[in-house]
Amino acid sequence: MENKLKKVDLIFCKTCQDDIEVVKKALKRNPDDIINEIIDSGLKGRGGAGFPTGLKWKFAKAQPSDIKYVVCNADEGEPGTFKDREILDQVPTKVLAGMAICAYCIGAKEGFIYLRAEYNFMLNKLNQIVEEFNSKMKEVGLNFEIQIRSGAGAYVCGEESALFESIEGKRGEPRNKPPFPTVVGLFGKPTVINNVETFVYTAMINHLGAQRFKELGTQDSRGSKVFSVSGDTPKAGIYELELGMTVEDFVKEFGDGDTKAVQVGGASGHCVPRKKFENTIIGFEGIPTGGSMMLFNSSRSMYNVLKDYLEFFTEESCGQCTPCRVGCQQLLKGIEAVKRGERPASYLEELKKLAQTMRIAAKCGLGQSVANPFISIVDNFKEEIIY
Amino acid sequence: MTDIQEILEKVTSKYGKQRSALMPALQAIVKEKNYLSDEDIVAVAKTFDLSTAEVYGTATFYTFLDTVPRGKYVIRVCKTISCHMAGKDEIIEALQKTLKIKVGETTVDKKFSLLTANCMGWCHKGPVMLINDEVYPELTPQKAIEIIQSYQQK
Ligand SMILES: Cc1cc2nc3c(=O)[nH]c(=O)nc-3n(C[C@H](O)[C@H](O)[C@H](O)COP(=O)(O)O)c2cc1C
Ligand code: SF4
Ligand code: FES
């Protein structure tokens, strides 16, 4: 049978574009044209939430403010995700070019890269590259300077408003939304925050045109995407693939022959069991993902997988709002109690209700998304949770 | 050991004295002194004209800004799912035996602290550990022990 999975080599290609030339070319264009082309390309954010990138830039541009910011989210904390590290390591100036084009479009003079502390090993090298890039921007006549700020080991700081708080020198506690970052962002100013990979695609679209990008993917999920593949697979690693494939296609390529489940989108994503491989599309029309794909074979206990995720969320919850702070703990305690037989199997239904409440009542995406792994694992692997 | 005022001067000359310089300041101190002592927090608060509670509250939010004494080399073993499946338990066990401490503890000579942390972005090459900023992927218990031995000689 034909394998529908298409590998692409755009992101990591080092000879495909001269990044300074790409910026120079953009500076000759009208910002509205650039933004409209990105809107037309159908590019959606690669950090997980999938907001249309062009629209985000358009909103920020429309804000009347002398001070605006461009922020690159390099916090990459979602378990199972490691593609942003590779992008920053291999093709950093592509990211910087995307940020510069964004700055030109919305009228920002300062940019920040928020790099997770775990990636400090590349900080010196990256700082040098950023400095060189900054002086090149002066040469080409763009008044825009980028700085790098380090994180300090908090997953929640990948959430955009928590990330702003952290750069501002505060506890990384997410803010209420609205207002959204394009209106009130970093230091209270209109801000575009995008994922590392998203910025690369914006530069690429500017260089190759929207058409090339639109040729890839599907109606709802345009383009290609970098996937981080780990778990029970002989081919763990980083792959750029065209969007719109099914989990079945994916498993055919990456599975070890015994794949029983794939977690799409990291700890906060969804678990897809074998019987649903065929009908589940990886993309915004099916299950969206920031790129994390974890494979589990039949030797794994899905109880342990779920327990791992819940421990992760319990530790990483910022504790600011009750549904998440208490909810994560109770879900964890709950499945442990069911496992020990202290609670009947029907208790899982109560826990699912709790997870659903968190989806509605939690303040940020962290608490809201705990229901994704919880419900998808409990529903599909109930026996493994109970016995 | 560098004096706290010296560290703070270096940070404020680069980042200014606004609150947004607080994280770089705390990070610089941890880099030099391995953790934030009470005295250091008081000094930071003075420099940035903040209350000590405010500084302490910010620091304690972040796992990498330790407020308890740590060794010169802080080992963080990834304990999240992919590394779990790849055998992080054996790595931790080997390190505990070699260093004669448990997770969360520091060796008597103050050279090593052994901690666990969540996913570090090397899931395809687990198990993985950080020693300060250095990354050590694709560990085996034997490899982990050898790495520690090379640090012991430093
Ligand atoms: C708990 C939490 C963690 C997040 N971590 C990241 C991250 O590490 N990197 C990232 O790009 N987006 C992360 N996001 C999403 C951001 O809030 C934001 O949507 C994203 O940076 C926007 O960029 P994009 O539109 O280019 O995807 C996280 C969201 C939540 C709720
Ligand atoms: S949902 Fe969780 S992480 Fe988000 S604000 Fe509430 S407590 Fe903090
Ligand atoms: S799970 Fe260990 S590095 Fe990601």
XYZ file of C-alpha atoms and ligand atoms in Angstrom:
584
model
C 0.000 0.000 0.000
C 1.169 3.484 -0.788
C 2.378 5.539 2.111
C 0.793 8.960 2.012
C 3.267 10.536 4.338
C 5.289 13.221 2.605
C 8.628 14.381 3.885
C 9.542 17.965 3.149
C 12.835 19.823 3.373
C 12.094 23.498 3.781
C 12.832 24.404 7.367
C 16.296 22.931 7.771
C 17.520 23.656 4.256
C 20.556 25.874 4.705
C 21.121 26.857 1.108
C 17.526 27.744 0.230
C 17.601 31.378 1.246
C 19.934 34.159 2.316
C 18.162 35.420 5.388
C 19.441 38.976 5.227
C 18.367 39.171 1.564
C 14.954 37.881 2.592
C 14.600 40.743 5.067
C 15.881 43.254 2.510
C 13.329 42.050 0.000
C 10.580 42.415 2.595
C 11.628 45.969 3.408
C 10.851 46.928 -0.185
C 7.298 45.695 0.157
C 4.274 47.283 1.739
C 3.630 45.807 5.240
C -0.019 45.245 4.406
C 0.959 43.215 1.359
C 3.262 41.047 3.428
C 0.603 40.485 6.060
C -2.045 39.736 3.441
C 0.222 37.204 1.825
C 0.719 35.440 5.158
C -3.033 35.469 5.721
C -3.512 34.088 2.209
C -0.958 31.334 2.825
C -3.156 29.939 5.598
C -0.232 29.711 8.018
C -1.357 28.889 11.532
C 0.787 29.137 14.650
C 3.111 26.203 15.223
C 3.220 26.503 19.018
C 0.107 24.418 19.558
C -2.889 26.723 19.610
C -2.890 27.289 15.863
C -4.029 30.887 15.623
C -3.754 32.316 12.080
C -0.404 34.101 12.050
C -1.252 36.762 9.475
C -4.302 37.864 11.444
C -2.222 38.151 14.600
C 0.200 40.466 12.825
C -2.666 42.441 11.335
C -4.229 43.020 14.762
C -0.921 44.173 16.226
C -0.275 46.465 13.283
C -3.692 48.076 13.740
C -2.918 49.096 17.317
C -2.011 52.754 17.658
C 1.104 52.630 19.801
C 4.641 53.970 19.446
C 6.017 51.014 21.318
C 5.351 47.466 20.185
C 7.213 44.209 20.651
C 7.974 41.043 18.750
C 8.517 38.004 20.940
C 9.755 34.601 19.911
C 8.506 31.802 22.122
C 11.416 29.390 22.539
C 10.264 27.966 25.843
C 9.472 24.585 24.264
C 8.428 22.765 27.399
C 5.718 20.459 26.113
C 6.862 16.914 26.879
C 7.873 15.215 23.660
C 8.739 18.440 21.830
C 12.286 19.251 20.797
C 12.054 20.730 17.312
C 12.507 24.382 18.295
C 15.870 23.540 19.820
C 16.947 21.968 16.562
C 15.665 24.915 14.510
C 17.496 27.439 16.704
C 20.596 25.319 16.597
C 20.591 24.647 12.853
C 18.969 27.650 11.188
C 18.808 30.465 13.767
C 18.906 33.350 11.275
C 15.723 32.092 9.637
C 13.970 32.682 12.945
C 15.548 36.121 13.320
C 14.544 37.034 9.762
C 10.941 36.150 10.556
C 11.066 38.323 13.658
C 12.545 41.226 11.700
C 9.883 41.009 9.006
C 7.236 40.970 11.709
C 8.812 44.025 13.366
C 8.797 45.854 10.051
C 5.147 44.973 9.445
C 3.745 45.939 12.832
C 6.166 48.758 13.638
C 8.180 47.248 16.507
C 11.691 48.303 17.435
C 12.504 45.673 20.012
C 12.300 41.932 19.978
C 12.827 39.232 22.572
C 13.591 35.553 22.351
C 12.531 33.719 25.483
C 14.776 30.681 25.592
C 14.090 27.959 28.118
C 16.835 27.464 30.709
C 17.324 23.872 29.602
C 18.673 25.288 26.324
C 21.251 27.547 27.971
C 23.969 25.418 26.414
C 23.383 27.278 23.162
C 23.019 30.706 24.734
C 26.516 32.030 23.982
C 26.446 30.971 20.373
C 22.943 32.315 19.915
C 23.815 35.631 21.545
C 26.642 36.082 19.060
C 24.398 35.300 16.123
C 21.770 37.727 17.411
C 24.364 40.489 17.805
C 25.597 40.010 14.270
C 22.045 39.995 13.021
C 21.232 43.186 14.917
C 24.099 45.040 13.282
C 23.090 43.699 9.870
C 19.613 45.088 10.487
C 21.153 48.512 11.104
C 23.008 48.195 7.819
C 19.874 47.372 5.866
C 18.076 50.244 7.539
C 15.705 48.444 9.879
C 15.536 49.929 13.352
C 15.043 46.648 15.224
C 17.050 44.975 17.930
C 16.649 41.497 19.374
C 17.608 40.358 22.868
C 17.552 36.911 24.399
C 16.032 36.252 27.819
C 16.376 32.962 29.621
C 13.644 31.052 31.310
C 14.204 29.301 34.614
C 12.538 25.931 34.436
C 8.805 26.648 34.471
C 6.664 24.966 31.797
C 3.825 27.439 32.276
C 6.094 30.272 31.068
C 5.522 28.936 27.562
C 2.004 30.318 27.912
C 2.262 33.700 26.247
C 1.079 35.979 29.038
C 3.071 34.069 31.664
C 6.089 34.490 29.411
C 5.548 38.267 29.399
C 5.297 38.288 33.184
C 8.558 36.388 33.376
C 10.410 38.805 31.069
C 8.994 41.623 33.202
C 10.689 40.039 36.204
C 7.680 38.541 37.914
C 6.321 35.124 38.788
C 5.277 33.416 35.574
C 1.573 33.467 36.275
C -0.747 33.655 33.262
C -2.929 36.738 32.912
C -6.631 36.909 32.211
C -7.591 37.039 28.544
C -8.828 39.239 26.973
C -7.034 41.555 26.517
C -4.936 39.552 24.077
C -1.214 40.156 23.517
C -1.780 42.012 20.259
C -3.511 44.684 22.362
C -1.866 44.406 25.794
C 1.244 42.285 25.666
C 4.800 42.643 26.914
C 5.197 45.670 29.217
C 1.540 46.385 28.499
C 2.244 47.134 24.828
C 0.857 45.551 21.641
C 2.909 42.426 21.021
C 3.173 39.671 18.475
C 4.296 36.432 20.070
C 4.965 33.490 17.816
C 6.579 30.125 18.076
C 10.137 29.617 16.754
C 8.912 27.521 13.845
C 6.140 29.969 12.947
C 8.671 32.752 12.404
C 10.665 30.540 10.061
C 7.603 29.911 7.920
C 6.767 33.624 7.762
C 10.233 34.350 6.379
C 9.898 31.457 3.980
C 6.512 32.588 2.699
C 7.965 36.023 2.120
C 10.767 34.427 0.148
C 9.013 31.683 -1.795
C 5.531 33.148 -1.951
C 2.296 31.913 -0.424
C 1.656 29.592 -3.345
C 4.539 27.248 -2.563
C 3.286 26.949 1.006
C -0.324 26.433 -0.032
C 0.630 23.563 -2.283
C 1.394 21.617 0.856
C -1.105 20.288 3.345
C -4.881 20.487 3.313
C -7.616 23.113 3.291
C -7.520 23.534 7.074
C -3.872 22.738 7.636
C -1.691 24.478 5.123
C 1.976 23.748 4.734
C 4.378 21.426 6.417
C 5.273 21.077 10.044
C 8.228 19.906 12.059
C 7.441 16.864 14.183
C 9.274 15.615 17.241
C 8.996 11.838 17.299
C 9.812 9.840 20.427
C 8.758 6.835 22.492
C 8.574 3.304 21.100
C 9.933 3.942 17.631
C 13.071 2.858 15.816
C 13.187 6.307 14.185
C 13.011 8.799 17.041
C 13.989 12.250 15.870
C 12.894 15.398 14.083
C 10.996 15.293 10.782
C 9.374 17.922 8.607
C 6.182 16.433 7.209
C 3.289 17.676 5.156
C 0.204 18.274 7.273
C -2.983 16.318 6.831
C -1.742 12.742 7.196
C -3.635 10.204 9.275
C -2.202 8.640 12.404
C -2.230 5.386 10.435
C 0.136 6.882 7.824
C 2.317 8.143 10.612
C 2.475 4.842 12.459
C 3.304 2.982 9.280
C 6.404 5.104 8.949
C 7.438 5.460 12.563
C 5.865 2.583 14.504
C 7.782 -0.446 15.722
C 5.128 -2.833 14.422
C 3.420 -3.036 17.791
C 2.105 0.505 18.310
C -0.992 0.533 20.474
C -1.382 4.266 20.982
C 0.005 7.586 19.841
C -0.064 10.685 21.989
C -0.496 13.584 19.593
C 0.460 17.022 20.926
C 2.423 16.128 24.041
C 1.180 15.747 27.591
C -1.526 18.311 26.914
C -2.569 16.606 23.675
C -4.774 13.652 22.834
C -4.161 9.949 23.009
C -5.196 8.065 19.881
C -5.727 4.287 20.293
C -5.004 1.782 17.517
C -8.638 1.430 16.447
C -8.790 5.141 15.653
C -5.483 5.439 13.758
C -7.148 5.193 10.396
C -9.692 7.950 10.869
C -7.697 10.489 12.817
C -6.056 13.278 10.887
C -3.021 15.057 12.267
C -3.761 18.712 11.661
C -6.189 21.417 12.599
C -9.174 19.515 11.178
C -8.339 16.515 13.374
C -5.911 16.639 16.226
C -3.677 19.705 16.177
C -0.177 19.398 17.517
C 2.762 21.580 18.364
C 4.736 18.709 16.901
C 5.015 16.223 19.741
C 4.309 12.631 18.682
C 4.867 9.923 21.272
C 4.404 6.293 20.350
C 3.534 3.571 22.836
C 3.736 -0.145 22.107
C 1.800 -2.884 23.823
C 4.424 -3.378 26.526
C 3.468 -0.001 28.036
C 0.878 0.520 30.724
C -1.348 3.437 29.788
C -2.021 3.871 33.495
C 1.635 4.731 33.959
C 1.542 7.071 30.998
C -1.465 8.939 32.370
C 0.045 9.014 35.862
C 3.249 10.508 34.418
C 1.289 13.237 32.656
C -0.741 14.073 35.744
C 2.385 14.265 37.871
C 3.803 16.617 35.277
C 0.761 18.899 35.395
C 0.545 18.791 39.174
C 4.135 20.003 39.397
C 3.909 22.539 36.627
C 0.535 24.092 37.555
C 1.327 27.638 38.660
C -1.240 27.249 41.415
C -2.885 30.548 40.682
C -6.396 29.244 40.059
C -8.234 26.616 42.074
C -9.685 24.423 39.308
C -6.198 23.641 38.047
C -4.245 23.622 41.306
C -6.666 21.326 43.111
C -7.989 19.606 40.005
C -4.614 18.238 38.897
C -3.955 16.829 42.357
C -7.389 15.258 42.615
C -7.181 13.634 39.191
C -3.850 12.105 40.148
C -5.053 10.941 43.562
C -8.245 9.718 41.933
C -6.673 7.329 39.430
C -4.294 6.070 42.130
C -7.258 5.312 44.372
C -9.059 3.489 41.573
C -5.920 1.498 40.829
C -5.600 0.448 44.469
C -9.253 -0.563 44.495
C -10.143 2.043 47.102
C -12.587 3.586 44.677
C -14.984 1.813 42.294
C -14.423 1.972 38.547
C -17.417 4.297 38.283
C -15.345 6.911 40.104
C -13.530 7.490 36.811
C -16.737 9.090 35.516
C -16.626 11.572 38.389
C -13.017 12.338 37.568
C -13.894 12.913 33.933
C -16.483 15.447 35.040
C -13.823 17.178 37.074
C -11.525 17.295 34.044
C -14.333 18.777 31.983
C -14.914 21.420 34.628
C -11.232 22.295 34.471
C -11.523 22.697 30.722
C -14.094 25.417 31.292
C -13.019 26.958 34.568
C -9.220 26.990 34.531
C -7.575 30.291 33.801
C -5.038 29.259 31.182
C -4.333 26.587 28.621
C -2.427 24.437 31.085
C -5.400 23.671 33.299
C -7.819 23.721 30.392
C -5.983 21.047 28.463
C -5.487 18.458 31.211
C -8.827 17.041 30.115
C -7.327 16.134 26.712
C -4.995 13.370 27.872
C -7.186 12.465 30.819
C -10.403 11.785 28.953
C -8.775 10.273 25.868
C -6.712 7.826 27.915
C -9.447 6.920 30.414
C -12.025 6.401 27.647
C -9.798 4.294 25.441
C -7.855 2.344 28.038
C -10.285 2.005 30.921
C -9.230 -1.567 31.772
C -5.609 -0.554 32.078
C -6.518 2.227 34.483
C -8.677 -0.014 36.675
C -6.769 -3.334 36.789
C 33.694 33.488 44.785
C 32.465 36.673 43.210
C 31.025 39.263 45.500
C 27.283 39.794 45.255
C 27.638 43.528 44.613
C 29.984 42.821 41.768
C 27.463 40.463 40.157
C 24.657 42.963 40.593
C 26.667 45.813 39.128
C 27.449 43.765 36.073
C 23.777 42.921 35.565
C 22.443 46.411 36.164
C 24.989 48.005 33.850
C 23.671 45.779 31.078
C 19.973 45.532 31.903
C 19.289 48.597 34.038
C 17.554 48.707 37.391
C 14.001 48.166 36.263
C 12.115 45.142 37.410
C 12.715 43.495 34.033
C 16.358 43.092 35.061
C 15.349 40.954 38.029
C 15.428 37.580 36.273
C 18.834 38.201 34.695
C 20.086 39.249 38.141
C 18.783 36.163 39.919
C 20.080 33.948 37.118
C 23.520 35.524 37.292
C 23.717 34.937 41.040
C 22.687 31.296 40.729
C 25.254 30.825 37.990
C 28.041 32.153 40.239
C 26.953 30.916 43.646
C 24.763 27.883 42.796
C 21.828 29.219 44.812
C 20.216 32.343 46.250
C 21.046 32.874 49.895
C 18.880 35.046 52.151
C 21.591 37.713 52.151
C 21.711 37.716 48.374
C 17.954 38.139 48.168
C 18.136 41.108 50.511
C 20.896 42.631 48.382
C 18.872 42.129 45.203
C 15.801 43.692 46.809
C 17.841 46.745 47.770
C 19.322 47.117 44.323
C 15.959 46.967 42.584
C 14.057 48.820 45.294
C 11.672 45.917 45.827
C 10.553 44.196 49.007
C 12.479 41.048 49.891
C 9.179 39.151 49.858
C 8.638 40.235 46.267
C 12.088 39.007 45.221
C 11.787 35.779 47.190
C 8.304 35.190 45.779
C 9.589 35.590 42.245
C 12.619 33.377 42.781
C 10.692 30.517 44.353
C 8.369 30.362 41.363
C 11.191 29.059 39.204
C 12.707 25.599 39.606
C 16.090 26.698 38.313
C 16.385 29.539 40.842
C 17.281 27.514 43.896
C 16.849 29.089 47.304
C 18.454 26.220 49.209
C 22.209 25.530 49.069
C 23.257 23.470 46.069
C 26.493 21.878 44.993
C 28.881 23.284 42.437
C 27.466 20.878 39.864
C 23.724 20.543 39.807
C 22.649 17.328 38.098
C 19.119 17.265 36.767
C 17.863 13.966 35.409
C 14.808 14.128 33.168
C 11.966 12.120 34.676
C 9.243 12.770 32.081
C 7.582 10.090 30.004
C 9.973 9.479 27.089
C 12.982 9.366 29.405
C 10.977 7.281 31.850
C 10.378 4.713 29.120
C 14.028 4.916 28.085
C 15.220 4.011 31.587
C 15.714 7.130 33.713
C 15.174 5.067 36.886
C 18.363 3.073 36.272
C 20.278 6.301 35.665
C 19.049 7.833 38.900
C 19.906 4.660 40.790
C 23.421 4.599 39.362
C 23.956 8.256 40.250
C 22.647 7.796 43.774
C 25.051 4.923 44.313
C 28.023 6.724 42.833
C 27.423 9.979 44.688
C 26.086 8.297 47.845
C 23.196 10.729 48.030
C 19.491 10.585 47.257
C 17.544 12.736 44.822
C 17.214 16.200 46.351
C 20.452 15.949 48.314
C 23.925 17.452 47.997
C 27.208 15.649 48.560
C 29.124 16.492 51.758
C 31.919 18.143 49.786
C 29.250 20.410 48.227
C 30.339 19.370 44.791
C 27.174 17.689 43.476
C 23.442 18.046 43.923
C 21.192 15.403 42.431
C 17.773 16.538 41.238
C 15.111 15.450 38.795
C 13.353 17.748 36.346
C 10.678 17.628 33.704
C 11.172 17.165 29.956
C 14.302 18.936 28.707
C 13.722 18.658 24.978
C 15.843 15.602 24.194
C 13.106 12.970 24.290
C 14.412 11.242 21.149
C 17.742 10.742 22.894
C 16.676 9.778 26.399
C 17.530 9.206 29.093
C 19.114 12.608 29.451
C 20.577 14.756 32.218
C 21.822 18.291 32.615
C 24.874 19.159 34.660
C 24.536 22.904 35.134
C 24.053 24.034 31.509
C 25.665 21.004 29.856
C 23.449 18.349 28.264
C 24.196 14.629 28.367
C 21.820 12.642 26.165
C 21.618 8.914 25.379
C 22.768 7.848 28.813
C 23.400 4.377 30.106
C 24.113 3.837 33.813
C 27.768 3.208 32.910
C 27.996 6.374 30.808
C 26.371 8.447 33.555
C 28.877 7.181 36.115
C 31.797 7.978 33.832
C 30.536 11.497 33.282
C 30.278 12.018 37.045
C 33.794 10.669 37.498
C 35.114 13.180 34.981
C 33.472 15.938 37.022
C 34.870 14.536 40.261
C 38.330 15.099 38.850
C 37.569 18.714 37.947
C 0.965 25.880 29.437
C 1.303 26.363 28.071
C 2.575 26.198 27.567
C 2.916 26.661 26.302
N 4.181 26.471 25.863
C 4.526 26.933 24.642
C 5.847 26.779 24.158
O 6.709 26.224 24.834
N 6.153 27.265 22.922
C 5.215 27.885 22.141
O 5.541 28.325 21.053
N 3.958 28.047 22.572
C 3.594 27.592 23.798
N 2.309 27.781 24.242
C 1.375 28.522 23.370
C 1.553 30.028 23.545
O 0.726 30.482 24.591
C 1.196 30.792 22.288
O -0.057 30.388 21.866
C 2.162 30.622 21.159
O 3.456 30.970 21.550
C 1.760 31.479 20.003
O 2.616 31.255 18.903
P 2.081 30.626 17.543
O 0.806 31.331 17.202
O 3.179 30.898 16.594
O 1.879 29.182 17.799
C 1.948 27.301 25.508
C 0.651 27.456 25.996
C 0.314 27.000 27.251
C -1.077 27.184 27.742
S -4.815 26.900 34.773
Fe -3.147 26.173 36.110
S -1.307 27.020 35.204
Fe -3.035 28.152 34.331
S -3.319 29.939 35.658
Fe -4.608 28.317 36.518
S -3.293 27.304 38.046
Fe -1.951 28.499 36.721
S 11.042 13.314 28.259
Fe 13.098 13.521 28.871
S 13.807 15.050 27.540
Fe 11.720 14.940 27.004
